[in-house]
């Protein structure tokens, strides 16, 4: 019962803060009509929907359909008990003979820009047409996983006229993650196509922007809706990571609750702590604001300020969470589809972690929101103060629960 209560709590948390429009998104332009139909399970697709068709579209089937290779909610819950699964050794994320970085050292300070002007390259080979980039993203950066050492990272930058703004070994990606700057104003889609011509680059993505699902104008009613039997609800010995805003760890409701903290954006001053504090309190708060899984230990990663974060920062927070050997990761944010995020989520699931994310507050006709729409992530949409489905709540076959 303790483990079930914790995962139910996490589902509630993902949909607790509601109402604010998330980032503008567009549907994946690479989807065929058949794939769109398969994702939405329309009658037009019918029995022709196969596993590949659904997965190539980036979605996942609903809990009521047994096809499509989806990971269903019962399978995710059963991971939590009776005993933690054996943890496979992740792919090496660092050169042989070195230990993986721990805690705040896993995100080094951005490398200083190279001295002198950068000459824009000419005559670069395009391995593919310039990519159409959807959603909100940092306009002068790209994220790339690179096979090779620091020398290879710099050679790629020199060849393509880019700046190495940061690089680190990613635990969940199993390789070097580089944040390249684009100093000459080339479109992100063009640079991604140019990078594809270099065989040392493995994955190439925009540095997408993600938004917390929060609204300052709506009173938090979540604590009032908790109606658990306190004798049966328990989170004892369950380690939960929360990726959110900063927190007020002096709040009496969090006394003895926070087992570890990590700041994934240390160079950005903390201005707001209310969202993260509320989420942690809803999980394992004590005293007057008792949480839904009392006794759980929270590993809190600060990755949002002003309701926004970037893919690079979120991946840093996820890597840290994986290093803490947590059982559940709560992600109350939504943004565009990004292959790096999808890979990190897939590898976290392979390590036995249960992932819970907000489906989004963009309305019933909105495109799928990520990371919630990735296979293996419990997607949760929102209910209102009267337990009805909230009008702004995202809907779709990828949603597991509303809470």
mmCIF file of C-alpha atoms in Angstrom:
data_model
loop_
_atom_site.group_PDB
_atom_site.id
_atom_site.type_symbol
_atom_site.label_atom_id
_atom_site.label_comp_id
_atom_site.label_asym_id
_atom_site.label_seq_id
_atom_site.Cartn_x
_atom_site.Cartn_y
_atom_site.Cartn_z
ATOM 1 C CA UNK A 1 0.000 0.000 0.000
ATOM 2 C CA UNK A 2 2.860 2.394 0.780
ATOM 3 C CA UNK A 3 4.313 2.087 -2.697
ATOM 4 C CA UNK A 4 0.919 2.407 -4.366
ATOM 5 C CA UNK A 5 0.195 5.526 -2.336
ATOM 6 C CA UNK A 6 3.481 7.087 -3.399
ATOM 7 C CA UNK A 7 2.924 6.553 -7.109
ATOM 8 C CA UNK A 8 -0.665 7.810 -6.828
ATOM 9 C CA UNK A 9 0.675 10.855 -5.068
ATOM 10 C CA UNK A 10 3.167 11.452 -7.844
ATOM 11 C CA UNK A 11 0.360 11.258 -10.379
ATOM 12 C CA UNK A 12 -1.643 13.836 -8.455
ATOM 13 C CA UNK A 13 1.359 16.100 -8.162
ATOM 14 C CA UNK A 14 2.008 16.188 -11.877
ATOM 15 C CA UNK A 15 -1.416 17.745 -12.459
ATOM 16 C CA UNK A 16 -1.773 19.858 -9.334
ATOM 17 C CA UNK A 17 -0.791 23.276 -10.650
ATOM 18 C CA UNK A 18 -2.995 24.349 -13.492
ATOM 19 C CA UNK A 19 -4.283 27.043 -15.775
ATOM 20 C CA UNK A 20 -1.224 28.834 -17.154
ATOM 21 C CA UNK A 21 -0.712 28.390 -20.898
ATOM 22 C CA UNK A 22 2.370 26.300 -21.572
ATOM 23 C CA UNK A 23 4.765 26.912 -24.429
ATOM 24 C CA UNK A 24 3.312 27.046 -27.904
ATOM 25 C CA UNK A 25 3.812 23.727 -29.657
ATOM 26 C CA UNK A 26 3.193 22.266 -33.082
ATOM 27 C CA UNK A 27 2.619 18.703 -34.170
ATOM 28 C CA UNK A 28 5.608 16.716 -35.388
ATOM 29 C CA UNK A 29 5.923 17.577 -39.111
ATOM 30 C CA UNK A 30 7.402 14.151 -39.834
ATOM 31 C CA UNK A 31 4.219 12.270 -38.957
ATOM 32 C CA UNK A 32 2.292 10.569 -41.718
ATOM 33 C CA UNK A 33 -1.489 10.665 -41.630
ATOM 34 C CA UNK A 34 -1.505 6.976 -40.717
ATOM 35 C CA UNK A 35 0.777 7.650 -37.769
ATOM 36 C CA UNK A 36 -1.414 10.529 -36.624
ATOM 37 C CA UNK A 37 -4.462 8.295 -36.875
ATOM 38 C CA UNK A 38 -2.667 5.552 -34.981
ATOM 39 C CA UNK A 39 -1.653 7.979 -32.242
ATOM 40 C CA UNK A 40 -5.225 9.129 -31.854
ATOM 41 C CA UNK A 41 -6.636 5.605 -32.330
ATOM 42 C CA UNK A 42 -9.188 6.742 -34.839
ATOM 43 C CA UNK A 43 -11.437 4.286 -36.623
ATOM 44 C CA UNK A 44 -9.715 5.224 -39.855
ATOM 45 C CA UNK A 45 -6.503 3.625 -38.633
ATOM 46 C CA UNK A 46 -8.258 0.516 -37.351
ATOM 47 C CA UNK A 47 -6.339 -2.712 -37.208
ATOM 48 C CA UNK A 48 -3.604 -1.410 -39.523
ATOM 49 C CA UNK A 49 -1.850 0.332 -36.655
ATOM 50 C CA UNK A 50 1.308 -1.554 -35.797
ATOM 51 C CA UNK A 51 3.931 -1.050 -33.148
ATOM 52 C CA UNK A 52 6.399 0.696 -35.404
ATOM 53 C CA UNK A 53 3.793 3.079 -36.748
ATOM 54 C CA UNK A 54 2.897 4.250 -33.280
ATOM 55 C CA UNK A 55 6.408 4.523 -31.958
ATOM 56 C CA UNK A 56 7.699 6.367 -34.980
ATOM 57 C CA UNK A 57 5.024 8.952 -34.316
ATOM 58 C CA UNK A 58 6.376 9.577 -30.860
ATOM 59 C CA UNK A 59 3.179 8.849 -28.939
ATOM 60 C CA UNK A 60 1.830 5.940 -26.999
ATOM 61 C CA UNK A 61 -1.421 4.116 -26.944
ATOM 62 C CA UNK A 62 -4.019 4.576 -24.267
ATOM 63 C CA UNK A 63 -4.482 2.278 -21.304
ATOM 64 C CA UNK A 64 -7.509 0.710 -22.901
ATOM 65 C CA UNK A 65 -5.702 -0.559 -25.987
ATOM 66 C CA UNK A 66 -3.359 -3.517 -25.794
ATOM 67 C CA UNK A 67 -1.493 -2.847 -29.029
ATOM 68 C CA UNK A 68 1.214 -0.327 -29.782
ATOM 69 C CA UNK A 69 3.880 -1.495 -27.332
ATOM 70 C CA UNK A 70 2.818 0.959 -24.623
ATOM 71 C CA UNK A 71 3.975 0.581 -21.040
ATOM 72 C CA UNK A 72 0.755 0.439 -19.059
ATOM 73 C CA UNK A 73 0.106 1.866 -15.627
ATOM 74 C CA UNK A 74 -0.062 -1.463 -13.747
ATOM 75 C CA UNK A 75 3.349 -2.405 -15.128
ATOM 76 C CA UNK A 76 4.765 0.875 -13.887
ATOM 77 C CA UNK A 77 3.229 0.566 -10.427
ATOM 78 C CA UNK A 78 4.412 -2.996 -9.924
ATOM 79 C CA UNK A 79 7.990 -1.768 -10.311
ATOM 80 C CA UNK A 80 7.678 -0.156 -6.896
ATOM 81 C CA UNK A 81 7.180 -3.312 -4.843
ATOM 82 C CA UNK A 82 7.816 -5.734 -3.188
ATOM 83 C CA UNK A 83 11.527 -5.073 -3.725
ATOM 84 C CA UNK A 84 13.476 -2.625 -5.866
ATOM 85 C CA UNK A 85 14.604 -4.156 -9.160
ATOM 86 C CA UNK A 86 18.231 -4.917 -9.730
ATOM 87 C CA UNK A 87 19.892 -1.836 -11.085
ATOM 88 C CA UNK A 88 21.775 -2.437 -14.338
ATOM 89 C CA UNK A 89 25.044 -0.643 -14.737
ATOM 90 C CA UNK A 90 24.433 2.333 -17.045
ATOM 91 C CA UNK A 91 26.528 2.843 -20.120
ATOM 92 C CA UNK A 92 29.885 4.424 -19.305
ATOM 93 C CA UNK A 93 29.547 8.174 -19.344
ATOM 94 C CA UNK A 94 33.169 9.049 -18.794
ATOM 95 C CA UNK A 95 36.643 8.031 -19.972
ATOM 96 C CA UNK A 96 37.985 4.755 -18.615
ATOM 97 C CA UNK A 97 39.451 4.991 -15.133
ATOM 98 C CA UNK A 98 37.486 8.025 -13.991
ATOM 99 C CA UNK A 99 34.532 8.165 -11.646
ATOM 100 C CA UNK A 100 31.228 9.715 -12.712
ATOM 101 C CA UNK A 101 30.694 13.208 -11.328
ATOM 102 C CA UNK A 102 28.397 13.518 -8.326
ATOM 103 C CA UNK A 103 26.095 16.249 -7.118
ATOM 104 C CA UNK A 104 26.608 19.829 -8.219
ATOM 105 C CA UNK A 105 29.952 18.978 -9.852
ATOM 106 C CA UNK A 106 28.038 17.094 -12.579
ATOM 107 C CA UNK A 107 27.231 20.448 -14.171
ATOM 108 C CA UNK A 108 30.452 22.398 -14.710
ATOM 109 C CA UNK A 109 30.434 26.124 -15.204
ATOM 110 C CA UNK A 110 30.009 27.152 -18.836
ATOM 111 C CA UNK A 111 33.285 27.244 -20.710
ATOM 112 C CA UNK A 112 34.480 30.764 -21.573
ATOM 113 C CA UNK A 113 33.963 31.739 -25.192
ATOM 114 C CA UNK A 114 37.026 31.371 -27.396
ATOM 115 C CA UNK A 115 39.219 34.405 -27.699
ATOM 116 C CA UNK A 116 39.079 36.385 -30.884
ATOM 117 C CA UNK A 117 36.361 36.516 -33.522
ATOM 118 C CA UNK A 118 34.793 33.372 -34.957
ATOM 119 C CA UNK A 119 34.752 33.281 -38.734
ATOM 120 C CA UNK A 120 31.498 31.864 -40.105
ATOM 121 C CA UNK A 121 32.315 28.783 -42.181
ATOM 122 C CA UNK A 122 31.452 28.648 -45.846
ATOM 123 C CA UNK A 123 30.651 25.733 -48.142
ATOM 124 C CA UNK A 124 29.582 23.416 -45.322
ATOM 125 C CA UNK A 125 28.059 20.110 -46.312
ATOM 126 C CA UNK A 126 24.394 19.611 -45.412
ATOM 127 C CA UNK A 127 23.798 15.937 -44.691
ATOM 128 C CA UNK A 128 20.055 16.617 -44.657
ATOM 129 C CA UNK A 129 17.699 19.508 -45.407
ATOM 130 C CA UNK A 130 17.504 22.149 -42.673
ATOM 131 C CA UNK A 131 15.290 20.857 -39.890
ATOM 132 C CA UNK A 132 11.907 22.362 -39.133
ATOM 133 C CA UNK A 133 12.100 23.119 -35.406
ATOM 134 C CA UNK A 134 8.848 23.182 -33.431
ATOM 135 C CA UNK A 135 8.127 24.691 -30.066
ATOM 136 C CA UNK A 136 10.023 27.327 -28.122
ATOM 137 C CA UNK A 137 13.817 27.046 -27.988
ATOM 138 C CA UNK A 138 16.984 28.994 -27.267
ATOM 139 C CA UNK A 139 17.604 30.726 -30.628
ATOM 140 C CA UNK A 140 21.420 30.604 -30.660
ATOM 141 C CA UNK A 141 22.172 27.176 -29.159
ATOM 142 C CA UNK A 142 22.027 23.486 -30.018
ATOM 143 C CA UNK A 143 22.545 20.375 -27.884
ATOM 144 C CA UNK A 144 24.666 17.569 -29.290
ATOM 145 C CA UNK A 145 25.914 14.219 -27.991
ATOM 146 C CA UNK A 146 29.454 13.614 -29.209
ATOM 147 C CA UNK A 147 31.445 10.402 -29.495
ATOM 148 C CA UNK A 148 34.965 11.431 -28.621
ATOM 149 C CA UNK A 149 37.051 13.434 -26.176
ATOM 150 C CA UNK A 150 37.321 17.155 -25.528
ATOM 151 C CA UNK A 151 39.519 17.461 -28.605
ATOM 152 C CA UNK A 152 36.744 16.126 -30.824
ATOM 153 C CA UNK A 153 34.260 18.498 -29.215
ATOM 154 C CA UNK A 154 36.491 21.479 -30.002
ATOM 155 C CA UNK A 155 37.271 20.267 -33.530
ATOM 156 C CA UNK A 156 33.568 20.131 -34.333
ATOM 157 C CA UNK A 157 33.163 23.650 -32.981
ATOM 158 C CA UNK A 158 36.061 24.965 -35.034
ATOM 159 C CA UNK A 159 34.899 23.288 -38.236
ATOM 160 C CA UNK A 160 31.350 24.596 -37.948
ATOM 161 C CA UNK A 161 32.116 28.002 -36.459
ATOM 162 C CA UNK A 162 30.440 27.234 -33.125
ATOM 163 C CA UNK A 163 31.235 28.011 -29.486
ATOM 164 C CA UNK A 164 31.563 25.318 -26.808
ATOM 165 C CA UNK A 165 29.407 26.848 -24.080
ATOM 166 C CA UNK A 166 29.343 23.785 -21.838
ATOM 167 C CA UNK A 167 30.086 20.079 -21.965
ATOM 168 C CA UNK A 168 29.664 17.266 -19.470
ATOM 169 C CA UNK A 169 29.305 13.515 -19.203
ATOM 170 C CA UNK A 170 25.602 12.610 -19.016
ATOM 171 C CA UNK A 171 24.733 9.578 -16.922
ATOM 172 C CA UNK A 172 21.371 8.953 -18.575
ATOM 173 C CA UNK A 173 22.571 9.654 -22.122
ATOM 174 C CA UNK A 174 25.732 7.598 -21.610
ATOM 175 C CA UNK A 175 27.925 9.999 -23.545
ATOM 176 C CA UNK A 176 29.223 13.573 -23.734
ATOM 177 C CA UNK A 177 26.540 16.245 -23.952
ATOM 178 C CA UNK A 178 27.709 19.514 -25.520
ATOM 179 C CA UNK A 179 25.908 22.844 -25.617
ATOM 180 C CA UNK A 180 27.155 24.678 -28.691
ATOM 181 C CA UNK A 181 26.551 28.372 -29.227
ATOM 182 C CA UNK A 182 25.799 29.810 -32.675
ATOM 183 C CA UNK A 183 27.553 33.202 -32.746
ATOM 184 C CA UNK A 184 26.793 34.198 -36.347
ATOM 185 C CA UNK A 185 22.994 34.061 -36.385
ATOM 186 C CA UNK A 186 22.527 30.900 -38.472
ATOM 187 C CA UNK A 187 19.122 29.279 -37.880
ATOM 188 C CA UNK A 188 19.116 26.374 -35.454
ATOM 189 C CA UNK A 189 17.621 24.074 -38.098
ATOM 190 C CA UNK A 190 20.497 24.778 -40.481
ATOM 191 C CA UNK A 191 23.149 24.124 -37.828
ATOM 192 C CA UNK A 192 21.485 20.855 -36.852
ATOM 193 C CA UNK A 193 21.656 19.735 -40.486
ATOM 194 C CA UNK A 194 25.309 20.760 -40.733
ATOM 195 C CA UNK A 195 26.159 18.833 -37.568
ATOM 196 C CA UNK A 196 24.529 15.718 -39.016
ATOM 197 C CA UNK A 197 27.344 15.573 -41.587
ATOM 198 C CA UNK A 198 29.903 14.884 -38.836
ATOM 199 C CA UNK A 199 29.891 11.213 -37.856
ATOM 200 C CA UNK A 200 31.087 12.018 -34.343
ATOM 201 C CA UNK A 201 27.769 13.658 -33.518
ATOM 202 C CA UNK A 202 25.156 11.161 -32.348
ATOM 203 C CA UNK A 203 22.040 13.150 -31.419
ATOM 204 C CA UNK A 204 21.411 16.754 -32.353
ATOM 205 C CA UNK A 205 18.528 18.739 -30.864
ATOM 206 C CA UNK A 206 17.439 22.319 -30.165
ATOM 207 C CA UNK A 207 17.814 23.548 -26.607
ATOM 208 C CA UNK A 208 14.037 23.525 -26.126
ATOM 209 C CA UNK A 209 12.213 25.578 -23.507
ATOM 210 C CA UNK A 210 9.823 23.929 -21.020
ATOM 211 C CA UNK A 211 7.150 25.484 -18.795
ATOM 212 C CA UNK A 212 5.899 24.617 -15.341
ATOM 213 C CA UNK A 213 2.192 23.865 -15.217
ATOM 214 C CA UNK A 214 1.319 26.554 -12.738
ATOM 215 C CA UNK A 215 -1.018 29.541 -12.473
ATOM 216 C CA UNK A 216 -0.512 32.316 -9.953
ATOM 217 C CA UNK A 217 -4.184 33.309 -10.138
ATOM 218 C CA UNK A 218 -5.576 29.938 -9.001
ATOM 219 C CA UNK A 219 -5.676 29.004 -5.324
ATOM 220 C CA UNK A 220 -3.894 25.755 -4.550
ATOM 221 C CA UNK A 221 -6.692 23.363 -3.572
ATOM 222 C CA UNK A 222 -4.615 20.174 -3.693
ATOM 223 C CA UNK A 223 -4.105 19.829 0.068
ATOM 224 C CA UNK A 224 -7.869 20.076 0.569
ATOM 225 C CA UNK A 225 -8.455 17.200 -1.849
ATOM 226 C CA UNK A 226 -6.187 14.734 -0.014
ATOM 227 C CA UNK A 227 -8.518 12.147 1.517
ATOM 228 C CA UNK A 228 -6.269 9.227 2.395
ATOM 229 C CA UNK A 229 -6.385 6.939 5.389
ATOM 230 C CA UNK A 230 -3.299 8.163 7.197
ATOM 231 C CA UNK A 231 -2.807 4.686 8.723
ATOM 232 C CA UNK A 232 -2.392 3.153 5.270
ATOM 233 C CA UNK A 233 -0.715 5.981 3.343
ATOM 234 C CA UNK A 234 3.044 5.839 3.754
ATOM 235 C CA UNK A 235 6.122 6.690 1.778
ATOM 236 C CA UNK A 236 8.628 5.197 4.195
ATOM 237 C CA UNK A 237 11.963 4.381 2.559
ATOM 238 C CA UNK A 238 10.857 5.657 -0.865
ATOM 239 C CA UNK A 239 13.268 8.081 -2.521
ATOM 240 C CA UNK A 240 11.551 10.623 -4.768
ATOM 241 C CA UNK A 241 13.148 13.238 -7.011
ATOM 242 C CA UNK A 242 11.307 16.454 -7.790
ATOM 243 C CA UNK A 243 12.444 18.687 -10.651
ATOM 244 C CA UNK A 244 10.917 22.093 -10.039
ATOM 245 C CA UNK A 245 11.598 25.611 -8.733
ATOM 246 C CA UNK A 246 13.733 26.325 -5.727
ATOM 247 C CA UNK A 247 12.256 25.547 -2.317
ATOM 248 C CA UNK A 248 11.969 27.088 1.136
ATOM 249 C CA UNK A 249 13.613 24.299 3.104
ATOM 250 C CA UNK A 250 13.005 26.198 6.360
ATOM 251 C CA UNK A 251 9.239 25.713 5.995
ATOM 252 C CA UNK A 252 7.988 23.617 8.958
ATOM 253 C CA UNK A 253 6.070 21.359 6.560
ATOM 254 C CA UNK A 254 9.408 20.192 5.093
ATOM 255 C CA UNK A 255 11.190 19.497 8.382
ATOM 256 C CA UNK A 256 13.169 16.282 7.953
ATOM 257 C CA UNK A 257 11.718 15.735 4.462
ATOM 258 C CA UNK A 258 14.501 16.968 2.158
ATOM 259 C CA UNK A 259 17.285 14.392 1.842
ATOM 260 C CA UNK A 260 19.285 16.215 -0.824
ATOM 261 C CA UNK A 261 19.243 19.281 -3.066
ATOM 262 C CA UNK A 262 20.838 20.234 -6.369
ATOM 263 C CA UNK A 263 20.794 23.544 -8.223
ATOM 264 C CA UNK A 264 20.912 22.896 -11.971
ATOM 265 C CA UNK A 265 21.030 26.641 -12.718
ATOM 266 C CA UNK A 266 23.361 28.071 -10.044
ATOM 267 C CA UNK A 267 24.087 31.255 -11.982
ATOM 268 C CA UNK A 268 20.403 32.286 -11.989
ATOM 269 C CA UNK A 269 19.177 33.961 -8.768
ATOM 270 C CA UNK A 270 16.249 32.265 -7.040
ATOM 271 C CA UNK A 271 13.209 34.526 -6.981
ATOM 272 C CA UNK A 272 10.326 32.096 -6.461
ATOM 273 C CA UNK A 273 10.158 29.068 -4.164
ATOM 274 C CA UNK A 274 6.407 28.542 -3.818
ATOM 275 C CA UNK A 275 5.808 25.919 -6.525
ATOM 276 C CA UNK A 276 8.629 23.593 -5.522
ATOM 277 C CA UNK A 277 7.843 23.987 -1.819
ATOM 278 C CA UNK A 278 4.191 23.096 -2.405
ATOM 279 C CA UNK A 279 5.037 20.046 -4.519
ATOM 280 C CA UNK A 280 7.458 18.691 -1.918
ATOM 281 C CA UNK A 281 4.891 19.333 0.800
ATOM 282 C CA UNK A 282 2.183 17.512 -1.117
ATOM 283 C CA UNK A 283 4.471 14.518 -1.393
ATOM 284 C CA UNK A 284 5.786 14.187 2.126
ATOM 285 C CA UNK A 285 4.826 17.247 4.169
ATOM 286 C CA UNK A 286 4.564 16.985 7.934
ATOM 287 C CA UNK A 287 2.429 18.693 10.559
ATOM 288 C CA UNK A 288 -0.624 20.657 9.490
ATOM 289 C CA UNK A 289 0.211 20.193 5.811
ATOM 290 C CA UNK A 290 0.734 16.447 5.812
ATOM 291 C CA UNK A 291 1.562 15.032 2.399
ATOM 292 C CA UNK A 292 0.141 12.068 0.588
ATOM 293 C CA UNK A 293 3.213 9.855 1.196
ATOM 294 C CA UNK A 294 4.502 10.704 4.677
ATOM 295 C CA UNK A 295 7.954 9.372 5.373
ATOM 296 C CA UNK A 296 9.193 9.640 1.786
ATOM 297 C CA UNK A 297 12.565 11.292 1.271
ATOM 298 C CA UNK A 298 12.724 14.090 -1.294
ATOM 299 C CA UNK A 299 15.707 14.755 -3.522
ATOM 300 C CA UNK A 300 14.951 18.184 -4.915
ATOM 301 C CA UNK A 301 16.522 19.585 -8.089
ATOM 302 C CA UNK A 302 15.974 23.240 -8.810
ATOM 303 C CA UNK A 303 15.685 23.643 -12.576
ATOM 304 C CA UNK A 304 13.057 26.373 -13.092
ATOM 305 C CA UNK A 305 12.910 30.113 -12.590
ATOM 306 C CA UNK A 306 10.110 32.346 -13.789
ATOM 307 C CA UNK A 307 8.213 29.194 -14.733
ATOM 308 C CA UNK A 308 10.724 28.310 -17.474
ATOM 309 C CA UNK A 309 13.708 26.039 -18.020
ATOM 310 C CA UNK A 310 15.789 24.693 -20.897
ATOM 311 C CA UNK A 311 16.466 21.159 -22.083
ATOM 312 C CA UNK A 312 20.113 21.379 -21.032
ATOM 313 C CA UNK A 313 19.196 22.343 -17.461
ATOM 314 C CA UNK A 314 16.476 19.687 -17.173
ATOM 315 C CA UNK A 315 18.836 16.964 -18.413
ATOM 316 C CA UNK A 316 21.358 18.025 -15.771
ATOM 317 C CA UNK A 317 18.661 17.681 -13.093
ATOM 318 C CA UNK A 318 17.624 14.264 -14.397
ATOM 319 C CA UNK A 319 21.225 13.048 -14.350
ATOM 320 C CA UNK A 320 21.584 14.172 -10.752
ATOM 321 C CA UNK A 321 18.349 12.438 -9.783
ATOM 322 C CA UNK A 322 19.593 9.201 -11.341
ATOM 323 C CA UNK A 323 22.782 9.446 -9.287
ATOM 324 C CA UNK A 324 20.677 9.592 -6.092
ATOM 325 C CA UNK A 325 19.131 6.183 -6.837
ATOM 326 C CA UNK A 326 15.577 7.517 -6.607
ATOM 327 C CA UNK A 327 12.527 5.364 -7.295
ATOM 328 C CA UNK A 328 10.202 8.093 -8.652
ATOM 329 C CA UNK A 329 10.813 11.326 -10.569
ATOM 330 C CA UNK A 330 8.082 13.975 -10.546
ATOM 331 C CA UNK A 331 8.058 16.400 -13.519
ATOM 332 C CA UNK A 332 5.322 19.049 -13.405
ATOM 333 C CA UNK A 333 6.348 20.652 -16.695
ATOM 334 C CA UNK A 334 5.539 20.466 -20.398
ATOM 335 C CA UNK A 335 7.343 21.305 -23.606
ATOM 336 C CA UNK A 336 8.105 20.121 -27.144
ATOM 337 C CA UNK A 337 9.231 16.660 -28.164
ATOM 338 C CA UNK A 338 13.010 16.350 -27.851
ATOM 339 C CA UNK A 339 14.978 13.187 -28.621
ATOM 340 C CA UNK A 340 17.507 13.823 -25.858
ATOM 341 C CA UNK A 341 14.738 14.003 -23.263
ATOM 342 C CA UNK A 342 13.110 10.884 -24.694
ATOM 343 C CA UNK A 343 16.394 8.977 -24.469
ATOM 344 C CA UNK A 344 16.982 10.110 -20.883
ATOM 345 C CA UNK A 345 13.466 9.021 -19.876
ATOM 346 C CA UNK A 346 13.866 5.645 -21.578
ATOM 347 C CA UNK A 347 17.172 4.994 -19.828
ATOM 348 C CA UNK A 348 15.773 6.105 -16.469
ATOM 349 C CA UNK A 349 12.993 3.548 -16.903
ATOM 350 C CA UNK A 350 15.608 0.892 -17.679
ATOM 351 C CA UNK A 351 17.188 1.708 -14.307
ATOM 352 C CA UNK A 352 13.845 1.006 -12.607
ATOM 353 C CA UNK A 353 12.698 4.584 -12.011
ATOM 354 C CA UNK A 354 9.008 5.486 -12.311
ATOM 355 C CA UNK A 355 8.486 8.747 -14.217
ATOM 356 C CA UNK A 356 5.415 10.938 -13.704
ATOM 357 C CA UNK A 357 4.725 14.100 -15.713
ATOM 358 C CA UNK A 358 2.027 16.683 -16.315
ATOM 359 C CA UNK A 359 0.103 16.105 -19.533
ATOM 360 C CA UNK A 360 -0.365 19.855 -19.907
ATOM 361 C CA UNK A 361 -2.929 22.620 -19.497
ATOM 362 C CA UNK A 362 -3.300 23.606 -23.151
ATOM 363 C CA UNK A 363 -6.865 22.428 -23.677
ATOM 364 C CA UNK A 364 -8.597 19.378 -25.131
ATOM 365 C CA UNK A 365 -7.364 19.905 -28.700
ATOM 366 C CA UNK A 366 -3.729 20.642 -27.860
ATOM 367 C CA UNK A 367 -0.897 18.546 -29.311
ATOM 368 C CA UNK A 368 0.745 15.996 -27.078
ATOM 369 C CA UNK A 369 2.903 17.465 -24.295
ATOM 370 C CA UNK A 370 6.342 16.098 -23.378
ATOM 371 C CA UNK A 371 7.858 14.394 -21.420
ATOM 372 C CA UNK A 372 4.381 13.071 -20.525
ATOM 373 C CA UNK A 373 3.751 11.669 -24.026
ATOM 374 C CA UNK A 374 6.878 9.518 -24.111
ATOM 375 C CA UNK A 375 6.393 5.771 -23.719
ATOM 376 C CA UNK A 376 7.024 4.696 -20.151
ATOM 377 C CA UNK A 377 6.013 8.016 -18.561
ATOM 378 C CA UNK A 378 2.813 8.246 -16.485
ATOM 379 C CA UNK A 379 0.964 11.199 -18.028
ATOM 380 C CA UNK A 380 -1.455 12.980 -15.703
ATOM 381 C CA UNK A 381 -3.971 15.623 -16.640
ATOM 382 C CA UNK A 382 -5.795 17.948 -14.265
ATOM 383 C CA UNK A 383 -9.039 17.896 -12.313
ATOM 384 C CA UNK A 384 -10.602 20.953 -10.703
ATOM 385 C CA UNK A 385 -11.521 21.767 -7.110
ATOM 386 C CA UNK A 386 -14.760 19.786 -7.494
ATOM 387 C CA UNK A 387 -13.023 16.705 -8.937
ATOM 388 C CA UNK A 388 -14.264 17.376 -12.464
ATOM 389 C CA UNK A 389 -12.018 17.340 -15.507
ATOM 390 C CA UNK A 390 -10.515 20.781 -15.795
ATOM 391 C CA UNK A 391 -11.495 22.659 -18.994
ATOM 392 C CA UNK A 392 -7.848 23.552 -19.762
ATOM 393 C CA UNK A 393 -6.678 19.972 -19.257
ATOM 394 C CA UNK A 394 -4.894 18.192 -22.093
ATOM 395 C CA UNK A 395 -6.574 15.057 -23.363
ATOM 396 C CA UNK A 396 -5.378 12.208 -25.531
ATOM 397 C CA UNK A 397 -4.498 8.550 -25.726
ATOM 398 C CA UNK A 398 -1.235 9.199 -23.876
ATOM 399 C CA UNK A 399 -2.979 10.334 -20.678
ATOM 400 C CA UNK A 400 -3.091 7.669 -17.952
ATOM 401 C CA UNK A 401 -4.848 9.538 -15.145
ATOM 402 C CA UNK A 402 -6.638 12.734 -14.255
ATOM 403 C CA UNK A 403 -6.154 14.006 -10.717
#
